Structure formats: C-alpha cells, structure tokens
JSON list of C-alpha atoms and ligand atoms in Angstrom, two decimals:
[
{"chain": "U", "resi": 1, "resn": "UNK", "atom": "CA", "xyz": [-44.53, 84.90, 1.36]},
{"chain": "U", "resi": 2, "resn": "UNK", "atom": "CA", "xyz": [-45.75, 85.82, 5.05]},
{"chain": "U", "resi": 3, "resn": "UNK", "atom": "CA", "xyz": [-44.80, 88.72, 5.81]},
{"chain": "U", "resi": 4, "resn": "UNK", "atom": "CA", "xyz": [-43.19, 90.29, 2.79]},
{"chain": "U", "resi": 5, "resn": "UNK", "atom": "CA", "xyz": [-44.44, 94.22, 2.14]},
{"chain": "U", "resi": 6, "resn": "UNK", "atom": "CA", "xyz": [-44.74, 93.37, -1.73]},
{"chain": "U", "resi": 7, "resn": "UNK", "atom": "CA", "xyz": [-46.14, 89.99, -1.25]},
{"chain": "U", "resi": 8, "resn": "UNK", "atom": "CA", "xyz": [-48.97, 91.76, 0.44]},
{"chain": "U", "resi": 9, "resn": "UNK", "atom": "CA", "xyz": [-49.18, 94.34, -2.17]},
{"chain": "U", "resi": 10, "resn": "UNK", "atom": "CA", "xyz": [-49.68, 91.76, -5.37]},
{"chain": "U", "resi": 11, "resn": "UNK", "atom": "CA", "xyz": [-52.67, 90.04, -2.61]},
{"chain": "U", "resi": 12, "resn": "UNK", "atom": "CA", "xyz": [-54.17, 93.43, -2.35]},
{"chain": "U", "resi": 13, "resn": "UNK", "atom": "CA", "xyz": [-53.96, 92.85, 1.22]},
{"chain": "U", "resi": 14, "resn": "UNK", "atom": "CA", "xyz": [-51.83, 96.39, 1.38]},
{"chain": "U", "resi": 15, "resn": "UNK", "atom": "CA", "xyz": [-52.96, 98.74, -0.89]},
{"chain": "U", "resi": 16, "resn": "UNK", "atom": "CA", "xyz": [-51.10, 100.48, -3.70]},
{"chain": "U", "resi": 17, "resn": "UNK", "atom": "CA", "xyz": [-51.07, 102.70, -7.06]},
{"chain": "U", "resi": 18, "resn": "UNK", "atom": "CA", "xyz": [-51.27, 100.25, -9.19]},
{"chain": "U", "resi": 19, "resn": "UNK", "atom": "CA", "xyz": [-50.69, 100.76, -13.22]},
{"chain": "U", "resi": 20, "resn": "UNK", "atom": "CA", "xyz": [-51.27, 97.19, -14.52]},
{"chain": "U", "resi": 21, "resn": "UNK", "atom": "CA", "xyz": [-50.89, 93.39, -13.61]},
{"chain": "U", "resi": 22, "resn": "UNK", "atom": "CA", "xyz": [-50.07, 90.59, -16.29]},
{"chain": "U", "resi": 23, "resn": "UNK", "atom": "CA", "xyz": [-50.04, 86.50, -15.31]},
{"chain": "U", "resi": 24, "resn": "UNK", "atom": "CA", "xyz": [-47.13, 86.94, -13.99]},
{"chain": "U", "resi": 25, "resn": "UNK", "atom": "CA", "xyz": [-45.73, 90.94, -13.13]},
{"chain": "U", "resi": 26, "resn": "UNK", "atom": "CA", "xyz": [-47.50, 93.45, -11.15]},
{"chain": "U", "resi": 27, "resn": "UNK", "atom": "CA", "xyz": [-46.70, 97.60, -11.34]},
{"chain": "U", "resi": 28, "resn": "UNK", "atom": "CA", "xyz": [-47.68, 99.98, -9.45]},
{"chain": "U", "resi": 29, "resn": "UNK", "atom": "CA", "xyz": [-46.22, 103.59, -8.75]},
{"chain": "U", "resi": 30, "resn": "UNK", "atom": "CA", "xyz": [-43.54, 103.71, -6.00]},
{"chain": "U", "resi": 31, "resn": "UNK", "atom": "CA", "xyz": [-44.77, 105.19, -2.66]},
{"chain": "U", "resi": 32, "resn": "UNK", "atom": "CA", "xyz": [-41.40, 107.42, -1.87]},
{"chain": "U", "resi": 33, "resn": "UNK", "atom": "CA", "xyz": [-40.62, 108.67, -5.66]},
{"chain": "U", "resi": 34, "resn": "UNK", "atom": "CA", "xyz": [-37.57, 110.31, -6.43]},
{"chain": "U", "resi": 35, "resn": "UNK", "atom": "CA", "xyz": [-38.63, 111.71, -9.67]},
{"chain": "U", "resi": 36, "resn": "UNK", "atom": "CA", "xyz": [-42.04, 112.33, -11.17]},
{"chain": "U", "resi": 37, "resn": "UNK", "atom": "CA", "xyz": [-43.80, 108.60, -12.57]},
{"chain": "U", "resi": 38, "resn": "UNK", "atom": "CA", "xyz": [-41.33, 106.61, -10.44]},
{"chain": "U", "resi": 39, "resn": "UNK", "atom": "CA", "xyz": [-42.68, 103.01, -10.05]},
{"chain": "U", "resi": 40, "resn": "UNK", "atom": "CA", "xyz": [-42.15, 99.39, -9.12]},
{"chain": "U", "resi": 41, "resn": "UNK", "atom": "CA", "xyz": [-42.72, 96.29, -11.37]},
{"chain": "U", "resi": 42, "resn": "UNK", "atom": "CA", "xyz": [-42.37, 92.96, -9.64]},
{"chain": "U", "resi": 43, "resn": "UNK", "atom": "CA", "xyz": [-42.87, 89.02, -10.13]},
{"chain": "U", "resi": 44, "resn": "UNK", "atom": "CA", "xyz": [-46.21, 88.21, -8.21]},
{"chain": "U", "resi": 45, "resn": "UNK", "atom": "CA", "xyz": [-44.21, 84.93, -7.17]},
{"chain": "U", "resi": 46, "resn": "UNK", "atom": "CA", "xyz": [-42.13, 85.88, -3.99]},
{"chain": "U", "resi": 47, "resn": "UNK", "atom": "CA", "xyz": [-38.36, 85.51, -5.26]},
{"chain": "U", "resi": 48, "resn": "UNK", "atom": "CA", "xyz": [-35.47, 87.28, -3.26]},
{"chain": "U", "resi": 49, "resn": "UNK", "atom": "CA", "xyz": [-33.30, 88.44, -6.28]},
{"chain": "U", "resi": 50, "resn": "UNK", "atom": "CA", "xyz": [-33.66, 88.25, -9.44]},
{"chain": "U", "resi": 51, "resn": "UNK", "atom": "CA", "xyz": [-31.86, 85.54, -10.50]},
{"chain": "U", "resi": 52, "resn": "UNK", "atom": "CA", "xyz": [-34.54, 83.28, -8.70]},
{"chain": "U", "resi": 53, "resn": "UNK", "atom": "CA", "xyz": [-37.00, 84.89, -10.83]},
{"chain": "U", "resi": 54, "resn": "UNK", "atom": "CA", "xyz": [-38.36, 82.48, -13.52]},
{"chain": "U", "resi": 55, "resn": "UNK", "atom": "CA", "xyz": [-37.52, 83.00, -17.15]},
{"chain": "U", "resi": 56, "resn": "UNK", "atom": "CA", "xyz": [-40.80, 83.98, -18.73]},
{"chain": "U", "resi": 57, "resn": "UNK", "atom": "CA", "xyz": [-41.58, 86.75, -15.60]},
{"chain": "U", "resi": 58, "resn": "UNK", "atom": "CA", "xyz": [-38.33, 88.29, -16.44]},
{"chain": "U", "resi": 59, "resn": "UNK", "atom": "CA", "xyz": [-39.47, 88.64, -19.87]},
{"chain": "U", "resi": 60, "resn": "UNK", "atom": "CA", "xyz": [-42.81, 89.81, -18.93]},
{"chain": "U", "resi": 61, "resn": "UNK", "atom": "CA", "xyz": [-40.98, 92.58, -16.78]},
{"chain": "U", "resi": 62, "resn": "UNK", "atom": "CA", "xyz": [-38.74, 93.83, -19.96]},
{"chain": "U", "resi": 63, "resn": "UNK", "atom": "CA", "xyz": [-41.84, 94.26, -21.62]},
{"chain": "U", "resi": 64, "resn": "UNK", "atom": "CA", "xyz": [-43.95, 95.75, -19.14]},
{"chain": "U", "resi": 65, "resn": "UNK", "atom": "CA", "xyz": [-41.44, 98.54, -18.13]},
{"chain": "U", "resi": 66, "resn": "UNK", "atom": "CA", "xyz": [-40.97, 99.71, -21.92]},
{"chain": "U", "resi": 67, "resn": "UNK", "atom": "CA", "xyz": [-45.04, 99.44, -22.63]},
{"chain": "U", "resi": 68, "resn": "UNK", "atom": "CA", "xyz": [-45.38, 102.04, -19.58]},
{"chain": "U", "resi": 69, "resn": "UNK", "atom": "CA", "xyz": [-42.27, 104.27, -20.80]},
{"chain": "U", "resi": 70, "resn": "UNK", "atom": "CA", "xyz": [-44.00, 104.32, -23.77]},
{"chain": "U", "resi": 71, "resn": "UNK", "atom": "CA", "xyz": [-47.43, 105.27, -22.21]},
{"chain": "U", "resi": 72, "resn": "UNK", "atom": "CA", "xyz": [-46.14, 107.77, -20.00]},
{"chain": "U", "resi": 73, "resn": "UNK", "atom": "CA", "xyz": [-43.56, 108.99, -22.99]},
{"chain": "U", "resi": 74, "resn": "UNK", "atom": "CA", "xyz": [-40.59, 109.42, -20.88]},
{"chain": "U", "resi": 75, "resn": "UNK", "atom": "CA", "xyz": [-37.42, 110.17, -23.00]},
{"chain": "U", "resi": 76, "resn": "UNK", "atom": "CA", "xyz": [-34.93, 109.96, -20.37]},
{"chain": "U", "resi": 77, "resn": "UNK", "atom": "CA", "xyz": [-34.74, 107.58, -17.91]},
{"chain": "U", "resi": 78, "resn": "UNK", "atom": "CA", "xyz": [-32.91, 105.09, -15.70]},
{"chain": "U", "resi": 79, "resn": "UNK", "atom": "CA", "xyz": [-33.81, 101.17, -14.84]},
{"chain": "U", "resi": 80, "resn": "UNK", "atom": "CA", "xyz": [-32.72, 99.96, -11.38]},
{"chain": "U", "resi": 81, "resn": "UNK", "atom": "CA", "xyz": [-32.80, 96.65, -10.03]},
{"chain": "U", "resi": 82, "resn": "UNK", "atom": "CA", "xyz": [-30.62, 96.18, -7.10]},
{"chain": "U", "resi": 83, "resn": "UNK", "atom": "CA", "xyz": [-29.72, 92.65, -5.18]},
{"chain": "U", "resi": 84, "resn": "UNK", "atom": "CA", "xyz": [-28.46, 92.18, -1.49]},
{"chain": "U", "resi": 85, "resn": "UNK", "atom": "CA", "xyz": [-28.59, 94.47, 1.09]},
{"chain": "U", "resi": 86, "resn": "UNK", "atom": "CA", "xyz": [-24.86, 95.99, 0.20]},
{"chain": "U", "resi": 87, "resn": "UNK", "atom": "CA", "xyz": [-26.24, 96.62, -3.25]},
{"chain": "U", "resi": 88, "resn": "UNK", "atom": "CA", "xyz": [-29.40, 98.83, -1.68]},
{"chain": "U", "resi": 89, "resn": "UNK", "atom": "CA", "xyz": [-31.87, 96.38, -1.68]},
{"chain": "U", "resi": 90, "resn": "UNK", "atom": "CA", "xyz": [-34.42, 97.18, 1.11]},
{"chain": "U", "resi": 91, "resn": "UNK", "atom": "CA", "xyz": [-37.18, 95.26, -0.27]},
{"chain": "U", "resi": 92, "resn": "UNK", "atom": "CA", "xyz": [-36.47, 91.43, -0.09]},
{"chain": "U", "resi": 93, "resn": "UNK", "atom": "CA", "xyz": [-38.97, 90.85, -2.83]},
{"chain": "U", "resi": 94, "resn": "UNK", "atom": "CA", "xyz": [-37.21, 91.15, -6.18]},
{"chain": "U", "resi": 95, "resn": "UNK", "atom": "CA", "xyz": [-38.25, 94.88, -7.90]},
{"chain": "U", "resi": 96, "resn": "UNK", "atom": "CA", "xyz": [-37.36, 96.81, -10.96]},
{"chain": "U", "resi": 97, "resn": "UNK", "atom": "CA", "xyz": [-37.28, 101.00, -10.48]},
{"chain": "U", "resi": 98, "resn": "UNK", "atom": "CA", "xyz": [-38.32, 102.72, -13.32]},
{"chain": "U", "resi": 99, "resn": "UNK", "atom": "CA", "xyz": [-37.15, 106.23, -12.68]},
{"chain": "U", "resi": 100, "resn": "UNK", "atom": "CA", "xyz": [-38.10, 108.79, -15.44]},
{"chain": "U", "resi": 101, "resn": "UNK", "atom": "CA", "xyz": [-35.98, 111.89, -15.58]},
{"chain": "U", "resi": 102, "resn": "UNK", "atom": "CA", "xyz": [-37.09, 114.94, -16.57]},
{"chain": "U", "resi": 103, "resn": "UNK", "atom": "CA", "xyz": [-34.38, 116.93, -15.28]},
{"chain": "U", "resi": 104, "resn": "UNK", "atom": "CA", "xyz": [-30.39, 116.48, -14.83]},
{"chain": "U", "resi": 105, "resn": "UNK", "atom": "CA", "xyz": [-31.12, 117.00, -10.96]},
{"chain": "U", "resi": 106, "resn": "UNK", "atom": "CA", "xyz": [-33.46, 114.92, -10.01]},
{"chain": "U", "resi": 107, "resn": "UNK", "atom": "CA", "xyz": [-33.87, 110.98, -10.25]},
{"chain": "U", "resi": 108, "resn": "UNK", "atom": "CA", "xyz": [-30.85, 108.71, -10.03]},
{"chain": "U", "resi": 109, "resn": "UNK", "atom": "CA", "xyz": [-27.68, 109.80, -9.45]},
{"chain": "U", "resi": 110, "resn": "UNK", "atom": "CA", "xyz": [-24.84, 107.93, -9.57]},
{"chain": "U", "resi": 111, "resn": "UNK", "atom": "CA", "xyz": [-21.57, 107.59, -8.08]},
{"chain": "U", "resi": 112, "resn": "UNK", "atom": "CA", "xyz": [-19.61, 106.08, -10.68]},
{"chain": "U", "resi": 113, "resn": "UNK", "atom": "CA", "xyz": [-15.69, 104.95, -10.33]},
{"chain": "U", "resi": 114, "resn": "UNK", "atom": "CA", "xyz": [-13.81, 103.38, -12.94]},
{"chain": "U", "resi": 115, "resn": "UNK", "atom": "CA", "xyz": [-11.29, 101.34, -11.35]},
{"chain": "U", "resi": 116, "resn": "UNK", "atom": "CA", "xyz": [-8.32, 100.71, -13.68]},
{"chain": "U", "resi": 117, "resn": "UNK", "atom": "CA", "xyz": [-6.61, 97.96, -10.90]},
{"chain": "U", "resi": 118, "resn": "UNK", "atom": "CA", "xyz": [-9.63, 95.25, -11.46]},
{"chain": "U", "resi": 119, "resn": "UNK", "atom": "CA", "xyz": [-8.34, 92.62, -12.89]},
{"chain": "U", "resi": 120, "resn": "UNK", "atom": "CA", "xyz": [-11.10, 91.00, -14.87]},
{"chain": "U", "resi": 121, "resn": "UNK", "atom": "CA", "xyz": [-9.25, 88.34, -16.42]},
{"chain": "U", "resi": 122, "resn": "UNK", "atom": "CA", "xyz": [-9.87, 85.47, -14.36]},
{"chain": "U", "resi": 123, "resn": "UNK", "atom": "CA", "xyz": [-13.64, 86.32, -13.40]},
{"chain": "U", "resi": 124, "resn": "UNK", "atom": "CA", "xyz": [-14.24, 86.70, -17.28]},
{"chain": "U", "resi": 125, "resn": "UNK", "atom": "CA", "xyz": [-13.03, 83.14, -17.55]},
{"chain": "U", "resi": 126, "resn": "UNK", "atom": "CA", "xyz": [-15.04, 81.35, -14.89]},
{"chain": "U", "resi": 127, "resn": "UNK", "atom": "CA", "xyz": [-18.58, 83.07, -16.27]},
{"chain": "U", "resi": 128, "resn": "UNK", "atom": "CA", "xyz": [-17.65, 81.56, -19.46]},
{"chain": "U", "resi": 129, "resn": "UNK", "atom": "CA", "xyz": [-16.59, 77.83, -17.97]},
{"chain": "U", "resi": 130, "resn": "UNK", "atom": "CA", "xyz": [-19.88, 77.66, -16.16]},
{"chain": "U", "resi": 131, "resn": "UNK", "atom": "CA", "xyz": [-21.90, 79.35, -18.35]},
{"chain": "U", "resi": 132, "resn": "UNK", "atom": "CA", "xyz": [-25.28, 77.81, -19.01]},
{"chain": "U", "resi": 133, "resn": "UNK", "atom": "CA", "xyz": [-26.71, 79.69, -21.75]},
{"chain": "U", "resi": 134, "resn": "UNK", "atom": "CA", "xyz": [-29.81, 78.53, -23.25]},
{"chain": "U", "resi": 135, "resn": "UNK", "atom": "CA", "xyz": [-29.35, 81.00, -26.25]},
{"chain": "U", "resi": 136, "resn": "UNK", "atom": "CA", "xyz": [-27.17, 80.63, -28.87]},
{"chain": "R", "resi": 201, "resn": "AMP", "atom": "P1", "xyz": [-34.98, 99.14, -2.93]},
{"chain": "R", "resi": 201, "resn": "AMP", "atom": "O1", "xyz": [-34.06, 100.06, -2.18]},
{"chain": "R", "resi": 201, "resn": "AMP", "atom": "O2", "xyz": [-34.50, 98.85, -4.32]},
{"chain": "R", "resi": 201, "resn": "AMP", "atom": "O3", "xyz": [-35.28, 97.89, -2.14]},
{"chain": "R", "resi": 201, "resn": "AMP", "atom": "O4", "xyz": [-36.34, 99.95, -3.13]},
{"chain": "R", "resi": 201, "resn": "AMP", "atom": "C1", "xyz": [-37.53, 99.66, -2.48]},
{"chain": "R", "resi": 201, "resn": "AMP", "atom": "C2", "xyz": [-38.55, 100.64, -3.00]},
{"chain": "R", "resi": 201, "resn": "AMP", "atom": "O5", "xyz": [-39.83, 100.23, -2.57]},
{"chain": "R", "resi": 201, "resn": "AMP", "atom": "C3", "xyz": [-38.36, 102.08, -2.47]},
{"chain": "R", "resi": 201, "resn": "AMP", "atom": "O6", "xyz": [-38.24, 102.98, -3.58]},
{"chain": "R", "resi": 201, "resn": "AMP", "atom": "C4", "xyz": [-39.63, 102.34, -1.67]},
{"chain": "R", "resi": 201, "resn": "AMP", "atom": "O7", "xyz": [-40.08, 103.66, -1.76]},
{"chain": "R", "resi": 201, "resn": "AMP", "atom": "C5", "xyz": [-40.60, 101.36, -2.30]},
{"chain": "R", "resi": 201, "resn": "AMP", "atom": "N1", "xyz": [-41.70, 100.96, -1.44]},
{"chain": "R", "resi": 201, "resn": "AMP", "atom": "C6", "xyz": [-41.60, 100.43, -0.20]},
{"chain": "R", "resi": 201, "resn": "AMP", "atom": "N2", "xyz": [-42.83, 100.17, 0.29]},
{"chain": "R", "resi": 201, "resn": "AMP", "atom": "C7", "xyz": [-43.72, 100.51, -0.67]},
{"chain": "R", "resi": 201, "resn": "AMP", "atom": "C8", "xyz": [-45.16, 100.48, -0.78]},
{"chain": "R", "resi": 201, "resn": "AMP", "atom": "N3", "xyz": [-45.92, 100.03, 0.21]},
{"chain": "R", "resi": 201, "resn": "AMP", "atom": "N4", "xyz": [-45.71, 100.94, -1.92]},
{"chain": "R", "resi": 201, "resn": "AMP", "atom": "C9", "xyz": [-44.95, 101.40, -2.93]},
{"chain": "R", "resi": 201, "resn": "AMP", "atom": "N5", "xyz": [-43.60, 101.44, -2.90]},
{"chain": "R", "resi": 201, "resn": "AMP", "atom": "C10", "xyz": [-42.98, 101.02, -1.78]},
{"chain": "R", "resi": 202, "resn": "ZN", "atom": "ZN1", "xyz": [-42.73, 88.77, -1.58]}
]
C-alpha cells in the first residue's frame, strides 16, 4: 500500500534490520527497542489489523516469532500485537512485538485492572452464536 512505512520496508524501498523473510512474513529488529532483541514480524500483504490477515500468514507469524526466540534463546518474554489506534497501534500495517526481557524493569509493562463489574455473560454468548470456527 502507497504510502504505508512497513509496506515500504517489506519493498526494501526503506531500509531495515532485517532477521528473515518467508513467502509470506517479514522480521526485522524494531528501530525504537524497548528491551534488548526487540523486533517486528509482519504479513508482506498490507492488512490493517490482524484479523484481515490471511490464515496461513498468521500461521507463518506463530512460527516465525518462536524460531527467532529460540535463536536468540530468550527465556522471558512478552508478544504484543495491538489493533486500533485506542489499543496503541501507530503502525496501520498489522505487526507482532516480540519483546525479550531480560530484566523485571525493562520491556513491557503493563497496567493491568481486573474489573469485577464486567458482565461477560451476554458478549460470551454472541461470540459463540456467530462463531465461525473452522476447527473442531
Ligand atoms: P505500534 O505502537 O504497535 O504500532 O508499534 C509500532 C512499532 O514500529 C514501534 O515499536 C516503532 O518503534 C516501530 N517502527 C516504526 N518505524 C519503524 C522502522 N522504520 N523500522 C523499524 N521499526 C519501526
Ligand atoms: Zn502496509
């Protein structure tokens, strides 16, 4: 897609550190890291979010993330994907973080708020009436 930073990245056209490229997923090291061996792995098809992102990419991109934890043997680490800009997505082309960390203060941290008021009831039921599910 015209324009798009990551789009340009997967042409070459910008450059990057990359690590690998498949048919179908590109990764390359993130250029503002927040913890050492911080990187990027996308779908070299432009897709928004990633529920636009074709089955077998997403698979490739499961893969690909744990073949490079395994290369760079990180033991602790966090996997970040966010969608919409309210969810911290600055990138509008569809991105996994991995973010190794080697240390309790650095890498993600989270703000995490159990909310015992959500009622999940009724949300649990519509996911399962229009749930299209090719697995069994
Ligand atoms: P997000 O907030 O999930 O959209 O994260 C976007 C990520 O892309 C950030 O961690 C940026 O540092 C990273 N990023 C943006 N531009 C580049 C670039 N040209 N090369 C590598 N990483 C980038
Ligand atoms: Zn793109």
């Amino acid at each position: 897609m015209e324009d798009c930073i990551f789009c340009k990245i997967v042409s070459g056209e910008i450059p990057s550190n990359k690590i690998h490229e498949s048919d179908h997923v590109y990764a390359f090291m993130d250029i503002s890291p927040i913890s050492k061996g911080h990187c990027l792995f996308i779908p070299k098809v432009h897709a928004e979010k990633m529920h636009e992102v074709a089955d077998e990419t997403l698979s490739e991109i499961l893969i690909m993330i744990k073949q490079v934890i395994n290369a760079g043997v990180f033991e602790n680490y966090n996997v970040l994907q966010n969608n919409g800009i309210i969810a911290h997505q600055e990138v509008k082309h569809a991105h996994w973080h991995l973010i190794p960390k080697e240390h309790s203060d650095e890498g993600l941290k989270l703000e995490w708020k159990p909310n015992k008021e959500i009622e999940q009831t009724r949300i649990a039921d519509k996911i399962r009436a229009n749930l299209l599910f090719e697995f069994e």
